[in-house]
Structures are given as structure tokens and as C-alpha cells.
Amino acid sequence: MRRYSAHIGYLFSDRPLVERIAAARANGFDAVENPAPYATPAPVIAAALKEAGLTYVQMGLPSGDAARGEKGLAALPERVAEFRATLEPSLDYAEAVGCRAMHAMAGVRPEGVPAAKLWDTYIGNLALAADAARARGMLLLLEPIGSGTIADYLLDTPDLALRAIRELGRDNVRLIFDAFHTVNAGLDPLPFIRDHAGLIHHMHIADYPGRHEPGTGTLDFAALYAALDAAGYAGFIGCEYVPAGRTEDGLGWLAAHRAGAMRKAGAAHA
């Protein structure tokens, strides 16, 4: 049975963050995620999760000022002190809400900084973050995001994410793999899933183009799920899409996808 996580940064956004947790449960999701819950006290989030019976599957380390277009700090040489100062408090927050996986966004390449310096800063910060996460029994997650989604994002290809994992050499570093970001970058997600599923801790889905609900675009979800099943993927499917309207009005796809998974499971045991 596939397990679906509601990205409550996008879904149910017409209500306060803590109320989105109950909404996710009421609408059939198995978990929630959001990279930046920090404005809401951790005990409030933890209580809402307990009441809903949901888990918080992944969140982000602080990624800068979104209003200024900042998309992470890990690779920015002038922000090293800030990145490192936020690390332990962020892990404290994650522990308090029961989250066991933290995503470190790389950041957008600043003009005039050599690529090698950005990469060295990134690997150095990730090594520190991975070791701090391991001390708490947590994973550190990396997510490649192509230029079609975020212009000049440092970690812009799946191959670059693999390079980072190799260089880090830590056993608690894994991937968020986003089908929409991959297709939006002009790449086929299926070969990567086939070859590297063991490194994928969390999947993100949204249809292409538009980044709306599954069924609103051209992404072949049947082929995507077949590749995940063939690779033995057992993690969550994170629903990181922009609802075309009210979230609840666009959730017919979820029941259909679950029904398809149940039919397949039934046929396998027939």
C-alpha cells in the first residue's frame, strides 16, 4: 500500500499551519511535511500530530529569506556562520515533533563566486549537518532542483546530487527525488529510479506542466509507480503540488491512485 504525505506548505493553505494537519488526516493522507514550520512552536505541532495520528516525514533546515528569493544557505560562503548557528536548534525542533529527516537546501549561485568555492562550502556544511543528524539518529536529505524550477540552483541535476553523496561518504545522507522537477528539467525520472532507488528516501510528485494535481497534465504516473514498485521503493509519496483550486476539490486523484495500488496488490496475491 502506498503512503502519501501532504506537503502542508502547498496543500490546505487557506487555514493556519497547525489546522492543516487535521485537514490532511481528514482527507486521507498518511503523513505531513513542510520545510519551514518554525514559526509555530514545536509542542503545538507535536500535539496536532498526535491528535491526528500522523507523522512529520521531512522538514528543511532554515533556507534564508524566501521573500528575497533565497533557496537555501548550505553552499553560500558568506552564510556559513548562519547555517551552522541554525543547525542544532533546527534538529531540536525536528526531534520535538518526531521528524527524522532534514533537508538542507543548497542555495542559488551568487554572482562572482567561483563554482569550486560554492561546492567546497556546500560539502563542508553538509558534512557537519550529516554528522549532527546522525548523532540524533536522523537522515540528511538532498534534493536536486533543475533550472526550470529554480534558476541557478546549485544542486541542479540528479547526477550532481549523486556526486555530493559520494564525496560526503556518510551513510545517513539520502535523496528527495521530485518527479516534477526532473521532468521540468527535461530529464526522464524513470532511469534514475531504476538505477538509484536505494538512495531515494522520499518522493515528491506533481503533474507536468503546471505543477498541479496528478491528472491535470502529462506526467505518466502509471509508469512512475511501476518504476518505484520494480525498484522496491517503500517510502512516502510526498504531494508537493500547487492545487488548481481548493485543495479538497482536487483530491479525486488520491482515491484513484490508492484504488489502483489496491487492485495491483490484489492481483499479485490472487
Short mmCIF file of N, CA, C and O in Angstrom, two decimals, residues 33-80:
data_model
loop_
_atom_site.label_atom_id
_atom_site.label_comp_id
_atom_site.label_asym_id
_atom_site.label_seq_id
_atom_site.Cartn_x
_atom_site.Cartn_y
_atom_site.Cartn_z
N GLU A 33 4.35 17.06 5.73
CA GLU A 33 5.70 17.61 5.60
C GLU A 33 5.57 19.10 5.30
O GLU A 33 4.54 19.56 4.79
N ASN A 34 6.60 19.82 5.63
CA ASN A 34 6.67 21.25 5.35
C ASN A 34 8.08 21.69 5.73
O ASN A 34 8.53 21.39 6.83
N PRO A 35 8.79 22.37 4.85
CA PRO A 35 10.17 22.69 5.17
C PRO A 35 10.34 23.73 6.26
O PRO A 35 11.38 23.77 6.92
N ALA A 36 9.35 24.57 6.48
CA ALA A 36 9.56 25.72 7.36
C ALA A 36 8.41 25.90 8.35
O ALA A 36 7.64 26.86 8.25
N PRO A 37 8.30 25.01 9.33
CA PRO A 37 7.22 25.14 10.32
C PRO A 37 7.60 25.98 11.53
O PRO A 37 6.83 26.11 12.47
N TYR A 38 8.80 26.56 11.52
CA TYR A 38 9.42 27.04 12.75
C TYR A 38 8.68 28.18 13.44
O TYR A 38 8.86 28.40 14.64
N ALA A 39 7.83 28.90 12.71
CA ALA A 39 7.07 29.99 13.34
C ALA A 39 6.01 29.46 14.31
O ALA A 39 5.53 30.20 15.16
N THR A 40 5.65 28.20 14.17
CA THR A 40 4.70 27.56 15.07
C THR A 40 5.47 26.76 16.10
O THR A 40 6.32 25.94 15.73
N PRO A 41 5.24 26.97 17.39
CA PRO A 41 6.01 26.25 18.41
C PRO A 41 5.93 24.74 18.23
O PRO A 41 4.87 24.19 17.90
N ALA A 42 7.05 24.07 18.44
CA ALA A 42 7.11 22.63 18.24
C ALA A 42 6.07 21.88 19.07
O ALA A 42 5.46 20.92 18.57
N PRO A 43 5.82 22.24 20.34
CA PRO A 43 4.80 21.50 21.10
C PRO A 43 3.41 21.59 20.48
O PRO A 43 2.62 20.65 20.60
N VAL A 44 3.10 22.71 19.82
CA VAL A 44 1.79 22.85 19.16
C VAL A 44 1.70 21.89 17.98
O VAL A 44 0.67 21.21 17.79
N ILE A 45 2.76 21.83 17.19
CA ILE A 45 2.78 20.89 16.06
C ILE A 45 2.73 19.45 16.56
O ILE A 45 1.97 18.62 16.03
N ALA A 46 3.50 19.15 17.59
CA ALA A 46 3.54 17.78 18.12
C ALA A 46 2.17 17.35 18.62
O ALA A 46 1.74 16.21 18.40
N ALA A 47 1.46 18.25 19.30
CA ALA A 47 0.12 17.91 19.80
C ALA A 47 -0.86 17.67 18.66
O ALA A 47 -1.68 16.74 18.72
N ALA A 48 -0.77 18.49 17.61
CA ALA A 48 -1.67 18.31 16.46
C ALA A 48 -1.38 17.00 15.75
O ALA A 48 -2.31 16.31 15.29
N LEU A 49 -0.11 16.64 15.63
CA LEU A 49 0.24 15.37 15.01
C LEU A 49 -0.29 14.19 15.83
O LEU A 49 -0.83 13.23 15.27
N LYS A 50 -0.14 14.27 17.13
CA LYS A 50 -0.62 13.20 17.99
C LYS A 50 -2.13 13.04 17.88
O LYS A 50 -2.65 11.91 17.77
N GLU A 51 -2.83 14.16 17.89
CA GLU A 51 -4.29 14.10 17.79
C GLU A 51 -4.74 13.52 16.46
O GLU A 51 -5.71 12.75 16.39
N ALA A 52 -4.02 13.86 15.39
CA ALA A 52 -4.39 13.37 14.06
C ALA A 52 -3.86 11.97 13.78
O ALA A 52 -4.31 11.32 12.83
N GLY A 53 -2.90 11.52 14.56
CA GLY A 53 -2.30 10.22 14.30
C GLY A 53 -1.41 10.21 13.07
O GLY A 53 -1.30 9.18 12.39
N LEU A 54 -0.77 11.34 12.80
CA LEU A 54 0.10 11.46 11.63
C LEU A 54 1.55 11.66 12.07
O LEU A 54 1.83 12.07 13.19
N THR A 55 2.46 11.37 11.16
CA THR A 55 3.87 11.64 11.38
C THR A 55 4.32 12.80 10.50
O THR A 55 3.70 13.10 9.47
N TYR A 56 5.40 13.43 10.90
CA TYR A 56 6.02 14.52 10.14
C TYR A 56 7.23 13.89 9.46
O TYR A 56 8.22 13.59 10.09
N VAL A 57 7.16 13.70 8.14
CA VAL A 57 8.14 12.85 7.49
C VAL A 57 9.43 13.56 7.06
O VAL A 57 10.47 12.92 6.95
N GLN A 58 9.38 14.86 6.79
CA GLN A 58 10.61 15.57 6.47
C GLN A 58 10.36 17.06 6.57
O GLN A 58 9.28 17.56 6.30
N MET A 59 11.40 17.77 7.02
CA MET A 59 11.35 19.23 7.05
C MET A 59 12.70 19.76 6.61
O MET A 59 13.66 19.00 6.40
N GLY A 60 12.79 21.08 6.47
CA GLY A 60 14.02 21.68 5.98
C GLY A 60 14.79 22.40 7.07
O GLY A 60 14.20 22.95 8.01
N LEU A 61 16.10 22.42 6.92
CA LEU A 61 16.88 23.36 7.69
C LEU A 61 16.57 24.77 7.19
O LEU A 61 16.17 24.93 6.03
N PRO A 62 16.69 25.79 8.02
CA PRO A 62 16.37 27.15 7.56
C PRO A 62 17.09 27.48 6.26
O PRO A 62 18.27 27.21 6.08
N SER A 63 16.33 28.08 5.33
CA SER A 63 16.83 28.26 3.97
C SER A 63 16.92 29.72 3.55
O SER A 63 17.02 30.02 2.36
N GLY A 64 16.91 30.64 4.51
CA GLY A 64 17.05 32.04 4.16
C GLY A 64 15.71 32.74 4.01
O GLY A 64 14.67 32.22 4.42
N ASP A 65 15.74 33.89 3.40
CA ASP A 65 14.57 34.75 3.25
C ASP A 65 13.91 34.47 1.91
O ASP A 65 14.38 34.90 0.85
N ALA A 66 12.78 33.76 1.96
CA ALA A 66 12.09 33.41 0.72
C ALA A 66 11.61 34.65 -0.03
O ALA A 66 11.57 34.66 -1.26
N ALA A 67 11.28 35.71 0.69
CA ALA A 67 10.81 36.93 0.04
C ALA A 67 11.90 37.57 -0.82
O ALA A 67 11.60 38.31 -1.76
N ARG A 68 13.14 37.27 -0.52
CA ARG A 68 14.28 37.77 -1.31
C ARG A 68 14.76 36.74 -2.32
O ARG A 68 15.80 36.93 -2.96
N GLY A 69 14.02 35.66 -2.47
CA GLY A 69 14.39 34.64 -3.44
C GLY A 69 15.45 33.67 -2.96
O GLY A 69 16.02 32.94 -3.77
N GLU A 70 15.71 33.65 -1.66
CA GLU A 70 16.73 32.74 -1.14
C GLU A 70 16.18 31.32 -1.07
O GLU A 70 15.06 31.09 -0.59
N LYS A 71 16.98 30.37 -1.51
CA LYS A 71 16.56 28.97 -1.59
C LYS A 71 17.60 28.06 -0.95
O LYS A 71 18.02 27.07 -1.51
N GLY A 72 18.02 28.42 0.24
CA GLY A 72 19.00 27.61 0.95
C GLY A 72 20.27 28.38 1.24
O GLY A 72 20.59 29.38 0.57
N LEU A 73 21.00 27.89 2.23
CA LEU A 73 22.22 28.55 2.69
C LEU A 73 23.46 27.68 2.58
O LEU A 73 24.58 28.18 2.71
N ALA A 74 23.29 26.39 2.38
CA ALA A 74 24.38 25.44 2.59
C ALA A 74 25.60 25.69 1.71
O ALA A 74 26.71 25.38 2.10
N ALA A 75 25.41 26.26 0.53
CA ALA A 75 26.54 26.46 -0.39
C ALA A 75 27.07 27.88 -0.41
O ALA A 75 27.98 28.17 -1.19
N LEU A 76 26.55 28.75 0.42
CA LEU A 76 26.89 30.16 0.34
C LEU A 76 28.01 30.50 1.32
O LEU A 76 27.81 30.48 2.55
N PRO A 77 29.20 30.84 0.83
CA PRO A 77 30.34 31.07 1.73
C PRO A 77 30.10 32.16 2.76
O PRO A 77 30.55 32.05 3.91
N GLU A 78 29.36 33.21 2.38
CA GLU A 78 29.15 34.31 3.31
C GLU A 78 28.07 34.01 4.36
O GLU A 78 27.86 34.80 5.28
N ARG A 79 27.43 32.84 4.24
CA ARG A 79 26.36 32.49 5.18
C ARG A 79 26.72 31.25 6.02
O ARG A 79 25.84 30.66 6.65
N VAL A 80 27.98 30.88 6.04
CA VAL A 80 28.39 29.67 6.76
C VAL A 80 28.04 29.77 8.25
O VAL A 80 27.48 28.84 8.84
#
